[in-house]
Coordinates of C-alpha atoms in Angstrom, one line a residue:
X1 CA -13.3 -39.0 -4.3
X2 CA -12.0 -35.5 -2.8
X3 CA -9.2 -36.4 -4.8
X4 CA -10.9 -35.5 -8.1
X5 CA -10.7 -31.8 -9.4
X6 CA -13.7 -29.8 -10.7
X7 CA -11.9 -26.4 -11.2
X8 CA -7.9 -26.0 -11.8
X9 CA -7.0 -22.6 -11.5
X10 CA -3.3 -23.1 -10.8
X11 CA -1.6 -21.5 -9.6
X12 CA -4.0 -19.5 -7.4
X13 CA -6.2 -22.5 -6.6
X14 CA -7.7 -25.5 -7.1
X15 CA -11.6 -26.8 -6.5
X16 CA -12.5 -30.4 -5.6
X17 CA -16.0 -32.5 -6.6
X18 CA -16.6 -32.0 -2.6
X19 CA -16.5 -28.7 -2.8
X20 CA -12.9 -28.6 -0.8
X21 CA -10.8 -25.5 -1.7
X22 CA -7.0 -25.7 -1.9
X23 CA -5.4 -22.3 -2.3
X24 CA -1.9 -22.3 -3.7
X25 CA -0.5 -19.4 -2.9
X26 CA -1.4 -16.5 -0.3
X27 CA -1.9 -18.7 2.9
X28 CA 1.3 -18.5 5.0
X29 CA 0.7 -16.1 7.9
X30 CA 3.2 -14.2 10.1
X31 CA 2.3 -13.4 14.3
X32 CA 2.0 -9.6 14.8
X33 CA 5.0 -8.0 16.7
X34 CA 5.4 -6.2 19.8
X35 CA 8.7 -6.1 19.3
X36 CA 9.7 -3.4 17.0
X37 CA 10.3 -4.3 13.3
X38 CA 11.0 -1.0 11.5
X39 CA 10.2 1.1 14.7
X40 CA 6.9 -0.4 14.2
X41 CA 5.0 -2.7 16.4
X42 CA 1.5 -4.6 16.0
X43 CA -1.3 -6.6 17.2
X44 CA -4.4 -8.3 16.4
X45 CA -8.3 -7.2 17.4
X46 CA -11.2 -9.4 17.1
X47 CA -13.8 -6.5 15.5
X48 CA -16.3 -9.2 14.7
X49 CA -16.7 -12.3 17.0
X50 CA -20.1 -12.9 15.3
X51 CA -17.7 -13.7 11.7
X52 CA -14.7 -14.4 13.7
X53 CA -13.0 -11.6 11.6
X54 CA -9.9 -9.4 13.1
X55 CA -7.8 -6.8 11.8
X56 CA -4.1 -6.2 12.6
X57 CA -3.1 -2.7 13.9
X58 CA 0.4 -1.0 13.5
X59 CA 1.7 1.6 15.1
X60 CA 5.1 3.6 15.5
X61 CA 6.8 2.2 18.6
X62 CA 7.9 5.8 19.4
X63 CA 4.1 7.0 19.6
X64 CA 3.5 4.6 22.3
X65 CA 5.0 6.2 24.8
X66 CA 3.7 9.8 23.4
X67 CA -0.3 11.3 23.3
X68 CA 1.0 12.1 19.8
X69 CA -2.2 11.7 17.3
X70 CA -1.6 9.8 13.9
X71 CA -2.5 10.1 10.4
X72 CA -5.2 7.0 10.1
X73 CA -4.4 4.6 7.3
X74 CA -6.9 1.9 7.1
X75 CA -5.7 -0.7 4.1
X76 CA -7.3 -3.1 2.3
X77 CA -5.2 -6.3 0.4
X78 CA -5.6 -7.9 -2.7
X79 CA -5.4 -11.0 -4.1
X80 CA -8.7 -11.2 -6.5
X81 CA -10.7 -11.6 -3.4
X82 CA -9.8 -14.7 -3.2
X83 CA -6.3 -15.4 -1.9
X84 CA -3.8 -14.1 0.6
X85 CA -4.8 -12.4 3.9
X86 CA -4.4 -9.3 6.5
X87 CA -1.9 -11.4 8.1
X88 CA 0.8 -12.9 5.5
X89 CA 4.2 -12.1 5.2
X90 CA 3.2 -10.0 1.9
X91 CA 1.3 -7.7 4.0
X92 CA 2.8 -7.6 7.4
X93 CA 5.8 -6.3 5.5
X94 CA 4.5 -3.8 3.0
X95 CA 2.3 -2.1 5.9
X96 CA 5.3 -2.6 8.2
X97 CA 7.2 -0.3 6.0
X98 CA 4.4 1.9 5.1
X99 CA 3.6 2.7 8.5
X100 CA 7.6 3.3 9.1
X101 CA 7.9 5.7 6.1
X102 CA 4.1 7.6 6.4
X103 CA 4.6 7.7 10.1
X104 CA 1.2 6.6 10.3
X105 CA -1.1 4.6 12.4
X106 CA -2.9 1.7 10.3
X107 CA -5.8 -0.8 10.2
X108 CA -5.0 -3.8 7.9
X109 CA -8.2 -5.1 7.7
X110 CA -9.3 -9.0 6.4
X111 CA -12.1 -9.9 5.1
X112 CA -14.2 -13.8 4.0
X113 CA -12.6 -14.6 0.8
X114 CA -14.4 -15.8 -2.3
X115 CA -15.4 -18.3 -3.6
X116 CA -16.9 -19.7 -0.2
X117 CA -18.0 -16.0 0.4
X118 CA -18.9 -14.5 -2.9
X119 CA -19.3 -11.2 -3.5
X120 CA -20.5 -8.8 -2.3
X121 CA -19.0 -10.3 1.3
X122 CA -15.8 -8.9 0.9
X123 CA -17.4 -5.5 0.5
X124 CA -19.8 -5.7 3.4
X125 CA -16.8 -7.1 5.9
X126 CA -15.0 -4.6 4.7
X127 CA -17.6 -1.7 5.5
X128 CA -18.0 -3.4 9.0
X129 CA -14.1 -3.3 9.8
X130 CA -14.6 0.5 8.8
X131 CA -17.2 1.1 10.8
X132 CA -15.7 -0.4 14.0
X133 CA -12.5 1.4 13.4
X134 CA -15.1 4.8 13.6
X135 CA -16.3 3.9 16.9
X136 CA -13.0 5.3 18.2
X137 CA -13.5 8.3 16.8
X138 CA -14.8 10.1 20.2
X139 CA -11.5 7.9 21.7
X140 CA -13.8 5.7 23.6
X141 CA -13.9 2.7 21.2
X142 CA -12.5 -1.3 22.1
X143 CA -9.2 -0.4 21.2
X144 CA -6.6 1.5 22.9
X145 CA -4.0 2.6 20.3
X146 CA -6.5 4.0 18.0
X147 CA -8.5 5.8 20.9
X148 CA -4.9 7.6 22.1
X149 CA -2.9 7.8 18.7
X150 CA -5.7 8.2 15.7
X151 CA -6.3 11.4 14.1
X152 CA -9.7 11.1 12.3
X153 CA -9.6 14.4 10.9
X154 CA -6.5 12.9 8.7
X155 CA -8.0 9.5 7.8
X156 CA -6.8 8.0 4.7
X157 CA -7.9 4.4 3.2
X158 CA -5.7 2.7 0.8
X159 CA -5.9 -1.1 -1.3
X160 CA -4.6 -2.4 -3.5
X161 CA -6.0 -4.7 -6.8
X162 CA -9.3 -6.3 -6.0
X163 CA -8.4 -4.3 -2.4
X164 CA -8.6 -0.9 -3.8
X165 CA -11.5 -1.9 -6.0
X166 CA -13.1 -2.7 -2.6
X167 CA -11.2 1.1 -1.3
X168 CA -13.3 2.7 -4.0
X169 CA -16.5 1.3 -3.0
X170 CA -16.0 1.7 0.8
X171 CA -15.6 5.9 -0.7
X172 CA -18.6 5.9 -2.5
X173 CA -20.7 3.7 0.2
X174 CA -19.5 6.6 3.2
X175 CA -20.4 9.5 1.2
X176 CA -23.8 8.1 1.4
X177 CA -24.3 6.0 4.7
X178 CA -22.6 8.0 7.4
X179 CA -19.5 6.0 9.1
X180 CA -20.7 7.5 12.6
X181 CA -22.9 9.4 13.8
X182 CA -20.4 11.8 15.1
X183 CA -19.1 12.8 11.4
X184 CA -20.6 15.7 10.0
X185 CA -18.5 14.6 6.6
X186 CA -17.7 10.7 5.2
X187 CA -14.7 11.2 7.4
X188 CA -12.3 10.2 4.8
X189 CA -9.6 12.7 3.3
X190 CA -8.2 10.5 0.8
X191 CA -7.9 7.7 -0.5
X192 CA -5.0 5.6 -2.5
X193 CA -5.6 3.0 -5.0
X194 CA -2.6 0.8 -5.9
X195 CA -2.7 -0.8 -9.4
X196 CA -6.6 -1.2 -8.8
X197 CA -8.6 -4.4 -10.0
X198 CA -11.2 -2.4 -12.5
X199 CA -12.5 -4.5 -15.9
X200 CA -14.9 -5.1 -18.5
X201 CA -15.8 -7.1 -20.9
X202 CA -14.2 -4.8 -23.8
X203 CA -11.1 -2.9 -23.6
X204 CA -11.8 0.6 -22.4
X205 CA -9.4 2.6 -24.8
X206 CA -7.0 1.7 -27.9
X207 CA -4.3 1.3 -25.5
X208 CA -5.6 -1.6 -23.4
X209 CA -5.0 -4.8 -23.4
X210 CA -6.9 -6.7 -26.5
X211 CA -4.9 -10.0 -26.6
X212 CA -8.3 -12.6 -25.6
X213 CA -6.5 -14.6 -23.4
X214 CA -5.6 -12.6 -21.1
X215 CA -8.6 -10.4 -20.8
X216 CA -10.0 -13.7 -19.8
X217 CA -7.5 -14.7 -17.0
X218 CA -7.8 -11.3 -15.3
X219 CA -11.6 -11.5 -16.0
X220 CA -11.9 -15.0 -14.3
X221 CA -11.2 -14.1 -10.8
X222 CA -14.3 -11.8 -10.9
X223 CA -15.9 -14.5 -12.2
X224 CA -14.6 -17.0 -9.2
X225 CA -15.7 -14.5 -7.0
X226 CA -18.7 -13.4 -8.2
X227 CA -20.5 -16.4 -9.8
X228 CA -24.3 -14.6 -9.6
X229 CA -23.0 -11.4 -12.0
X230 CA -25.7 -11.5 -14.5
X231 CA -23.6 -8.7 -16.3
X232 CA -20.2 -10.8 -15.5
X233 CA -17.5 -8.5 -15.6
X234 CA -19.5 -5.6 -17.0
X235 CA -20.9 -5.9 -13.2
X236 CA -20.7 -1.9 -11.9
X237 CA -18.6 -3.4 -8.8
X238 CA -16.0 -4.1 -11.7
X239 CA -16.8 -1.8 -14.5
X240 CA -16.4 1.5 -12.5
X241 CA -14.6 3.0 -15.2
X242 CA -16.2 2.1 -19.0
X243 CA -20.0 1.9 -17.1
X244 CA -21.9 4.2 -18.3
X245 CA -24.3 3.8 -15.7
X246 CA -21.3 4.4 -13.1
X247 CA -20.9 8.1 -11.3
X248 CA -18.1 8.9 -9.9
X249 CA -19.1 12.3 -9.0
X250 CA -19.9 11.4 -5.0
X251 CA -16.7 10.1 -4.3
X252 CA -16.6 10.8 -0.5
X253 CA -13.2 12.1 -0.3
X254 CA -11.3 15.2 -1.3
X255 CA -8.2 13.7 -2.9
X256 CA -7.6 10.2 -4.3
X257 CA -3.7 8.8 -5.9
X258 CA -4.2 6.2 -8.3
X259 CA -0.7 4.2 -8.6
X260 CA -0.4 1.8 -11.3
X261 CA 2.2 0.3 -13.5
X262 CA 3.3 0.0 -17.0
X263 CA 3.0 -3.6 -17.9
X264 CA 0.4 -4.1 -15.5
X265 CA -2.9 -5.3 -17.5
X266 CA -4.7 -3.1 -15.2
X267 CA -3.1 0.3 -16.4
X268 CA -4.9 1.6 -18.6
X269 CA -8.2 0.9 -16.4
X270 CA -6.4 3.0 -13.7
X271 CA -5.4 5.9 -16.2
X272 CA -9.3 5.7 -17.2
X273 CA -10.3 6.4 -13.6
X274 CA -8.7 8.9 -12.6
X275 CA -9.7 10.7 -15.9
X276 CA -13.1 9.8 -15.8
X277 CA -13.2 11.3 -12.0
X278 CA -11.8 14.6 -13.3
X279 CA -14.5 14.6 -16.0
X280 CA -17.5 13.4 -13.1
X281 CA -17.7 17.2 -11.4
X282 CA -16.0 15.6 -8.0
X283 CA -14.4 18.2 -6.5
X284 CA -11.5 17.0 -5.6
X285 CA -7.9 16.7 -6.6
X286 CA -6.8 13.1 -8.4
X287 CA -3.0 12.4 -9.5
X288 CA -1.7 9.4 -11.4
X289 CA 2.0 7.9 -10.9
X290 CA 2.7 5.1 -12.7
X291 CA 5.7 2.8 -12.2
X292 CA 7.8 2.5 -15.6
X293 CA 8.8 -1.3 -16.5
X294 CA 7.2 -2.6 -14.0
X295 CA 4.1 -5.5 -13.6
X296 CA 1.0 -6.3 -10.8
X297 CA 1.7 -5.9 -7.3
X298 CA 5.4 -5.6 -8.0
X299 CA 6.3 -3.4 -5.3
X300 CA 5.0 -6.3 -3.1
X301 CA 7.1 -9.1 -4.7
X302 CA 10.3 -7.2 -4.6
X303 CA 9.7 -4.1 -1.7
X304 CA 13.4 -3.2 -2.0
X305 CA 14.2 -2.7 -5.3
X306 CA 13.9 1.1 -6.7
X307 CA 11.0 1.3 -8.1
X308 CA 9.0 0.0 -5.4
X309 CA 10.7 2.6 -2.7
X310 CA 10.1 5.3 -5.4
X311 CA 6.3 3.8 -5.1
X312 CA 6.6 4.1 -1.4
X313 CA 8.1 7.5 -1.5
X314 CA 4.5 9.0 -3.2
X315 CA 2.5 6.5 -1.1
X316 CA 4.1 8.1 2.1
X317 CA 3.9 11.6 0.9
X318 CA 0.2 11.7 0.4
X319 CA 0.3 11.8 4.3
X320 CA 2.4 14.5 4.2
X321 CA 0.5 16.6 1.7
X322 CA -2.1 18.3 3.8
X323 CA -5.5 18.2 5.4
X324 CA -8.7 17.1 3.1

């Protein structure tokens, strides 16, 4: 019977004996917008008719009438790689207003979920998304907006949980496989992790969380998504910061924000990042803001309350804060 359930992970999702997938949460999508919503507008590109995959650009309504070139962000979302997408309400929003306050263009790019695409397929549609967003870099690429209004000398990507675990590898991945061939660098300047989605299986300081439990909740979506980890969440994707065997020193970027927040299980794993870069002999500059009283992803649940525009306020300014 499809009726019967083989895995209840409520209330994310729920597996069926046949194999059917019911997610609970995350599946509610919005249109993109070419009227203006913020003074931003969007729209959707097919990168990938092979996977059927798109991505959903926004850009500042103002800039289309302008040869005005924009900062680049291209963002990654969350959702334990294996809910929401590119194009919910969650997102459509939070880079709606990001785009608004960074006076930015962005990429929102989506990717084959888990567990029907385990990893590492998020990772390699992300790196494809990336790639076709370089192939405007000479302006000649598929898509007009990023051709006219993209400035790939300011390029910054950004994620958040499992997406800014995916940010981090997509930094590491261009500093060794070049993103065009019309880079001399990696072509990133910076990149901004929100609350990012880094484990294993022991806590990583005295601060971290050590109630059983919950280590094991947040541990299961890697294992959902990743069901082949011989090392489970000790897996390098996962344990970038307690891995010994893990170098950060070739980031390939020259200055990285690491948000997180205080009640957030994650914390302490994005404290231990952004210390452990320092320590690596990267070259760059890292700086930590953490959100006081707050949990996971709050600044997407409620976007208006203080802390989250404080949130946005740093997000914004790393556009503001230089060249790489």
């Amino acid at each position: 019977m499809d009726s019967e359930i083989a895995v209840d992970f409520s209330p994310v999702l729920k597996i069926y004996k046949s194999g059917r997938i019911e997610r609970l949460m995350g599946e509610t999508t919005v249109p993109p917008s070419s009227d203006p919503q913020n003074g931003v507008v969007s729209k959707d590109v097919v990168h990938s008719p092979d996977t059927n995959l798109s991505v959903r650009i926004y850009l500042p309504e103002k800039a289309l009438a302008a040869d005005e070139k924009l900062p680049l962000l291209v963002y990654i979302h969350g959702g334990g790689f294996i809910i929401e997408t590119a194009f919910s309400p969650t997102y459509h929003n939070f880079l709606t207003a990001a785009v608004s306050a960074s006076d930015c263009i962005a990429v929102s790019v989506d990717y084959r979920r888990a567990p029907e695409h385990p990893i590492s397929v998020p990772f390699d549609d992300s790196w494809t998304a990336l790639k076709w967003v370089f192939t405007h870099i000479a302006g000649s690429g598929q898509e007009d907006w990023l051709n006219k209004h993209a400035d790939f000398s300011k390029v910054v990507l950004s994620g958040d949980s499992a997406g800014a675990n995916i940010v981090h590898h997509m930094a590491m991945r261009a500093a060794k496989e070049k993103l065009s061939p019309d880079l001399e660098d990696t072509g990133i300047s910076g990149i901004i992790l929100v609350h990012p989605y880094f484990w294993s299986k022991t806590p990583i300081d005295e601060k971290d969380v050590k109630d059983e439990t919950l280590r094991m909740k947040v541990e299961s979506f890697w294992m959902m998504a990743s069901p082949n980890s011989k090392d489970g969440s000790d897996d390098p994707l996962l344990n970038v910061v307690k891995s010994e065997s893990v170098d950060l020193s070739g980031l390939g970027c020259g200055k990285v924000l690491v948000m997180v927040a205080e009640k957030d299980a994650l914390v302490r794993q994005g404290w231990g990042y952004a210390a452990k870069l320092e320590k690596s002999g990267w070259k760059g500059e890292v700086e930590v803001v953490e959100s006081e009283g707050e949990d996971h992803v709050f600044h997407l649940v409620k976007p208006t309350c203080e802390k989250a525009l404080e949130a946005m306020y740093k997000f914004s300014g790393f556009f503001k804060g230089g060249d790489k």
